[in-house]
């Protein structure tokens, strides 16, 4: 179950169409093979991916990335870690954006030796640590998440470790990464949950209907 915060005017999500073909009828796990995008997408890569595959502009891309406010990551599926982006992962709200632009982060190494960032709270500098994640669920972010706020193009190695700049407040000797072109959009959504919910709903519908011509999907009555 997913809930919206009670303090906001509810936003209605209308699922108007059905009929997408995602698998072969005789094989529920069949269908075309899809390559998942890298967890280390930089700002231009992230924007380019959603533009190429869904026709999204920058604002739609930022809006749809807010879906990471829901759910968790499983090491068994991703090879990274067991964790989540936000503490209340069943609430559809803008807490993801507030953490990205206002949080402190510690660089971590996942189970598959790929780098990601553990959320270390807001306010005040958090000492940088590089260690493997252990124990229960941790709040974490991928490079592709933080690329919405900071542009580390050409400043990252193949495993996702930043080598030419670092996130503001993470400590160390590297200069801070520059703000990404999408930083202002991120800030808009962090400040206005209702605005994000409305734009997320529109982007989600555009994603669901992407690739289908009018008449190919069945409109619900």
mmCIF file of C-alpha atoms in Angstrom:
data_model
loop_
_atom_site.group_PDB
_atom_site.id
_atom_site.type_symbol
_atom_site.label_atom_id
_atom_site.label_comp_id
_atom_site.label_asym_id
_atom_site.label_seq_id
_atom_site.Cartn_x
_atom_site.Cartn_y
_atom_site.Cartn_z
ATOM 1 C CA UNK A 1 0.000 0.000 0.000
ATOM 2 C CA UNK A 2 1.103 3.556 -0.733
ATOM 3 C CA UNK A 3 -0.176 6.671 0.971
ATOM 4 C CA UNK A 4 0.063 10.391 0.370
ATOM 5 C CA UNK A 5 0.830 12.761 3.267
ATOM 6 C CA UNK A 6 -2.336 13.867 5.061
ATOM 7 C CA UNK A 7 -1.151 17.474 5.210
ATOM 8 C CA UNK A 8 -1.418 17.871 1.437
ATOM 9 C CA UNK A 9 -4.442 18.133 -0.785
ATOM 10 C CA UNK A 10 -4.739 14.633 -2.279
ATOM 11 C CA UNK A 11 -3.658 14.297 -5.888
ATOM 12 C CA UNK A 12 -5.682 11.864 -7.968
ATOM 13 C CA UNK A 13 -3.756 9.524 -10.249
ATOM 14 C CA UNK A 14 -5.958 8.423 -13.123
ATOM 15 C CA UNK A 15 -4.927 5.156 -14.731
ATOM 16 C CA UNK A 16 -6.918 5.584 -17.908
ATOM 17 C CA UNK A 17 -5.481 2.922 -20.173
ATOM 18 C CA UNK A 18 -4.807 -0.800 -20.108
ATOM 19 C CA UNK A 19 -3.327 -3.189 -22.639
ATOM 20 C CA UNK A 20 0.439 -2.763 -22.531
ATOM 21 C CA UNK A 21 2.175 -5.917 -23.718
ATOM 22 C CA UNK A 22 5.186 -6.503 -21.507
ATOM 23 C CA UNK A 23 5.587 -10.273 -21.722
ATOM 24 C CA UNK A 24 4.820 -13.103 -24.082
ATOM 25 C CA UNK A 25 1.465 -14.761 -23.374
ATOM 26 C CA UNK A 26 2.992 -18.225 -22.959
ATOM 27 C CA UNK A 27 5.872 -17.000 -20.806
ATOM 28 C CA UNK A 28 5.197 -14.521 -17.972
ATOM 29 C CA UNK A 29 8.914 -13.750 -17.783
ATOM 30 C CA UNK A 30 9.479 -13.622 -21.528
ATOM 31 C CA UNK A 31 9.466 -10.753 -23.975
ATOM 32 C CA UNK A 32 12.181 -8.518 -25.296
ATOM 33 C CA UNK A 33 15.391 -8.332 -23.286
ATOM 34 C CA UNK A 34 16.014 -4.894 -21.831
ATOM 35 C CA UNK A 35 19.304 -3.453 -20.622
ATOM 36 C CA UNK A 36 18.887 -1.541 -17.392
ATOM 37 C CA UNK A 37 20.580 1.863 -17.200
ATOM 38 C CA UNK A 38 23.739 2.187 -15.121
ATOM 39 C CA UNK A 39 23.533 3.230 -11.484
ATOM 40 C CA UNK A 40 26.419 5.585 -12.261
ATOM 41 C CA UNK A 41 24.687 7.806 -14.809
ATOM 42 C CA UNK A 42 25.984 11.372 -14.825
ATOM 43 C CA UNK A 43 23.653 14.333 -15.333
ATOM 44 C CA UNK A 44 23.928 14.363 -19.164
ATOM 45 C CA UNK A 45 23.631 10.558 -19.289
ATOM 46 C CA UNK A 46 20.543 10.544 -17.061
ATOM 47 C CA UNK A 47 18.774 13.272 -19.025
ATOM 48 C CA UNK A 48 19.776 11.652 -22.297
ATOM 49 C CA UNK A 49 18.422 8.252 -21.256
ATOM 50 C CA UNK A 50 14.954 9.523 -20.389
ATOM 51 C CA UNK A 51 14.870 11.795 -23.433
ATOM 52 C CA UNK A 52 15.822 8.965 -25.799
ATOM 53 C CA UNK A 53 13.570 6.256 -24.362
ATOM 54 C CA UNK A 54 10.566 8.269 -23.182
ATOM 55 C CA UNK A 55 10.797 11.680 -24.845
ATOM 56 C CA UNK A 56 11.090 13.347 -21.428
ATOM 57 C CA UNK A 57 12.361 16.858 -20.863
ATOM 58 C CA UNK A 58 14.518 17.746 -17.854
ATOM 59 C CA UNK A 59 11.582 18.499 -15.574
ATOM 60 C CA UNK A 60 9.793 15.245 -16.376
ATOM 61 C CA UNK A 61 13.012 13.329 -15.723
ATOM 62 C CA UNK A 62 13.477 14.882 -12.284
ATOM 63 C CA UNK A 63 9.815 14.271 -11.469
ATOM 64 C CA UNK A 64 9.896 10.568 -12.361
ATOM 65 C CA UNK A 65 13.136 10.007 -10.414
ATOM 66 C CA UNK A 66 11.184 10.989 -7.309
ATOM 67 C CA UNK A 67 9.668 7.505 -7.458
ATOM 68 C CA UNK A 68 12.722 6.458 -5.443
ATOM 69 C CA UNK A 69 10.879 7.778 -2.411
ATOM 70 C CA UNK A 70 9.121 4.390 -2.537
ATOM 71 C CA UNK A 71 10.481 0.920 -1.925
ATOM 72 C CA UNK A 72 13.843 -0.580 -1.152
ATOM 73 C CA UNK A 73 16.847 -2.045 -2.911
ATOM 74 C CA UNK A 74 17.690 -5.715 -2.494
ATOM 75 C CA UNK A 75 21.268 -6.928 -2.685
ATOM 76 C CA UNK A 76 19.942 -10.174 -4.107
ATOM 77 C CA UNK A 77 18.613 -8.307 -7.137
ATOM 78 C CA UNK A 78 21.086 -5.482 -7.635
ATOM 79 C CA UNK A 79 24.277 -6.896 -6.173
ATOM 80 C CA UNK A 80 24.662 -3.689 -4.177
ATOM 81 C CA UNK A 81 23.112 -3.582 -0.702
ATOM 82 C CA UNK A 82 19.892 -4.034 1.212
ATOM 83 C CA UNK A 83 18.633 -0.555 1.914
ATOM 84 C CA UNK A 84 16.257 2.264 1.078
ATOM 85 C CA UNK A 85 16.284 5.902 0.025
ATOM 86 C CA UNK A 86 14.061 7.337 2.782
ATOM 87 C CA UNK A 87 12.805 6.095 6.163
ATOM 88 C CA UNK A 88 9.110 6.044 5.239
ATOM 89 C CA UNK A 89 9.306 4.126 1.974
ATOM 90 C CA UNK A 90 5.522 3.625 1.714
ATOM 91 C CA UNK A 91 4.659 7.325 1.520
ATOM 92 C CA UNK A 92 4.467 8.958 -1.911
ATOM 93 C CA UNK A 93 5.949 12.361 -1.110
ATOM 94 C CA UNK A 94 8.895 14.629 -1.877
ATOM 95 C CA UNK A 95 11.227 13.519 0.921
ATOM 96 C CA UNK A 96 13.629 12.070 -1.689
ATOM 97 C CA UNK A 97 14.319 15.539 -3.111
ATOM 98 C CA UNK A 98 14.888 17.175 0.260
ATOM 99 C CA UNK A 99 17.499 14.593 1.139
ATOM 100 C CA UNK A 100 19.354 14.899 -2.164
ATOM 101 C CA UNK A 101 19.832 18.672 -1.901
ATOM 102 C CA UNK A 102 20.110 18.987 1.879
ATOM 103 C CA UNK A 103 21.830 15.851 3.090
ATOM 104 C CA UNK A 104 25.348 14.841 3.968
ATOM 105 C CA UNK A 105 26.637 11.619 2.463
ATOM 106 C CA UNK A 106 29.360 9.070 3.115
ATOM 107 C CA UNK A 107 30.883 7.175 0.220
ATOM 108 C CA UNK A 108 30.311 3.432 0.522
ATOM 109 C CA UNK A 109 31.251 0.240 -1.300
ATOM 110 C CA UNK A 110 28.445 -2.174 -2.139
ATOM 111 C CA UNK A 111 28.665 -5.958 -2.137
ATOM 112 C CA UNK A 112 29.666 -5.930 -5.819
ATOM 113 C CA UNK A 113 32.485 -3.386 -5.278
ATOM 114 C CA UNK A 114 30.401 -0.589 -6.824
ATOM 115 C CA UNK A 115 30.255 2.754 -5.046
ATOM 116 C CA UNK A 116 27.171 4.448 -3.662
ATOM 117 C CA UNK A 117 26.387 6.989 -0.940
ATOM 118 C CA UNK A 118 24.973 6.474 2.547
ATOM 119 C CA UNK A 119 22.792 9.277 3.853
ATOM 120 C CA UNK A 120 24.474 10.646 6.974
ATOM 121 C CA UNK A 121 21.897 13.209 8.049
ATOM 122 C CA UNK A 122 21.359 16.868 7.347
ATOM 123 C CA UNK A 123 23.242 19.841 8.691
ATOM 124 C CA UNK A 124 26.924 19.837 9.595
ATOM 125 C CA UNK A 125 29.704 18.045 7.771
ATOM 126 C CA UNK A 126 29.860 14.277 7.960
ATOM 127 C CA UNK A 127 33.339 12.752 8.007
ATOM 128 C CA UNK A 128 33.983 10.725 4.853
ATOM 129 C CA UNK A 129 34.281 6.985 5.348
ATOM 130 C CA UNK A 130 34.757 4.202 2.823
ATOM 131 C CA UNK A 131 33.569 0.874 4.167
ATOM 132 C CA UNK A 132 31.299 -2.007 3.296
ATOM 133 C CA UNK A 133 27.716 -1.793 4.461
ATOM 134 C CA UNK A 134 26.803 -4.146 7.290
ATOM 135 C CA UNK A 135 23.790 -4.712 9.489
ATOM 136 C CA UNK A 136 20.209 -3.645 8.854
ATOM 137 C CA UNK A 137 18.631 -1.303 6.317
ATOM 138 C CA UNK A 138 20.542 1.874 5.595
ATOM 139 C CA UNK A 139 19.356 4.976 3.781
ATOM 140 C CA UNK A 140 21.439 5.342 0.654
ATOM 141 C CA UNK A 141 21.582 7.028 -2.732
ATOM 142 C CA UNK A 142 23.025 6.061 -6.081
ATOM 143 C CA UNK A 143 25.244 8.249 -8.209
ATOM 144 C CA UNK A 144 22.345 8.459 -10.665
ATOM 145 C CA UNK A 145 20.149 9.931 -7.886
ATOM 146 C CA UNK A 146 22.692 12.549 -6.885
ATOM 147 C CA UNK A 147 23.339 13.446 -10.529
ATOM 148 C CA UNK A 148 20.058 15.358 -10.312
ATOM 149 C CA UNK A 149 21.821 17.828 -8.016
ATOM 150 C CA UNK A 150 25.519 17.596 -8.884
ATOM 151 C CA UNK A 151 27.364 17.183 -12.159
ATOM 152 C CA UNK A 152 30.364 14.874 -11.803
ATOM 153 C CA UNK A 153 30.843 14.220 -15.514
ATOM 154 C CA UNK A 154 34.468 13.113 -16.163
ATOM 155 C CA UNK A 155 35.059 12.973 -12.372
ATOM 156 C CA UNK A 156 34.137 9.328 -11.726
ATOM 157 C CA UNK A 157 35.837 5.969 -12.366
ATOM 158 C CA UNK A 158 34.207 2.826 -13.768
ATOM 159 C CA UNK A 159 33.161 1.612 -10.304
ATOM 160 C CA UNK A 160 31.377 4.851 -9.489
ATOM 161 C CA UNK A 161 33.971 6.367 -7.160
ATOM 162 C CA UNK A 162 34.298 10.117 -7.546
ATOM 163 C CA UNK A 163 37.884 11.020 -8.370
ATOM 164 C CA UNK A 164 37.821 14.659 -9.486
ATOM 165 C CA UNK A 165 35.231 16.207 -7.180
ATOM 166 C CA UNK A 166 33.058 15.205 -4.245
ATOM 167 C CA UNK A 167 29.647 15.982 -2.832
ATOM 168 C CA UNK A 168 29.426 19.169 -0.767
ATOM 169 C CA UNK A 169 29.751 18.367 2.932
ATOM 170 C CA UNK A 170 31.276 14.920 2.442
ATOM 171 C CA UNK A 171 34.741 16.064 3.489
ATOM 172 C CA UNK A 172 38.057 15.149 1.925
ATOM 173 C CA UNK A 173 40.480 17.120 -0.222
ATOM 174 C CA UNK A 174 38.560 17.081 -3.496
ATOM 175 C CA UNK A 175 36.714 20.228 -4.612
ATOM 176 C CA UNK A 176 32.937 20.250 -4.478
ATOM 177 C CA UNK A 177 31.149 19.030 -7.582
ATOM 178 C CA UNK A 178 29.329 21.728 -9.505
ATOM 179 C CA UNK A 179 25.566 21.973 -9.310
ATOM 180 C CA UNK A 180 23.737 20.187 -12.091
ATOM 181 C CA UNK A 181 21.517 21.957 -14.592
ATOM 182 C CA UNK A 182 18.535 20.294 -12.882
ATOM 183 C CA UNK A 183 19.321 21.555 -9.373
ATOM 184 C CA UNK A 184 16.647 24.255 -9.454
ATOM 185 C CA UNK A 185 13.977 21.770 -10.526
ATOM 186 C CA UNK A 186 15.029 19.486 -7.680
ATOM 187 C CA UNK A 187 14.730 22.397 -5.261
ATOM 188 C CA UNK A 188 11.270 23.289 -6.598
ATOM 189 C CA UNK A 189 10.006 19.790 -5.867
ATOM 190 C CA UNK A 190 11.690 19.704 -2.450
ATOM 191 C CA UNK A 191 9.772 22.854 -1.504
ATOM 192 C CA UNK A 192 6.362 21.936 -2.940
ATOM 193 C CA UNK A 193 5.080 18.398 -2.462
ATOM 194 C CA UNK A 194 1.796 19.080 -4.239
ATOM 195 C CA UNK A 195 3.556 20.402 -7.328
ATOM 196 C CA UNK A 196 5.765 17.320 -7.473
ATOM 197 C CA UNK A 197 2.829 14.925 -7.058
ATOM 198 C CA UNK A 198 0.983 16.550 -9.959
ATOM 199 C CA UNK A 199 4.010 16.515 -12.252
ATOM 200 C CA UNK A 200 4.964 13.000 -11.200
ATOM 201 C CA UNK A 201 1.477 11.777 -12.090
ATOM 202 C CA UNK A 202 1.696 13.313 -15.551
ATOM 203 C CA UNK A 203 5.186 11.900 -16.154
ATOM 204 C CA UNK A 204 4.116 8.463 -14.931
ATOM 205 C CA UNK A 205 1.179 8.409 -17.342
ATOM 206 C CA UNK A 206 3.472 9.483 -20.172
ATOM 207 C CA UNK A 207 5.789 6.606 -19.302
ATOM 208 C CA UNK A 208 2.947 4.062 -19.206
ATOM 209 C CA UNK A 209 1.630 5.100 -22.615
ATOM 210 C CA UNK A 210 5.033 5.554 -24.233
ATOM 211 C CA UNK A 211 5.492 3.628 -27.462
ATOM 212 C CA UNK A 212 1.774 3.120 -28.151
ATOM 213 C CA UNK A 213 -0.295 4.962 -30.735
ATOM 214 C CA UNK A 214 -3.833 6.203 -30.014
ATOM 215 C CA UNK A 215 -6.201 3.253 -30.196
ATOM 216 C CA UNK A 216 -3.619 0.601 -29.306
ATOM 217 C CA UNK A 217 -4.451 0.843 -25.599
ATOM 218 C CA UNK A 218 -7.918 0.363 -24.152
ATOM 219 C CA UNK A 219 -9.318 3.379 -22.350
ATOM 220 C CA UNK A 220 -11.064 2.574 -19.085
ATOM 221 C CA UNK A 221 -14.661 3.748 -18.735
#
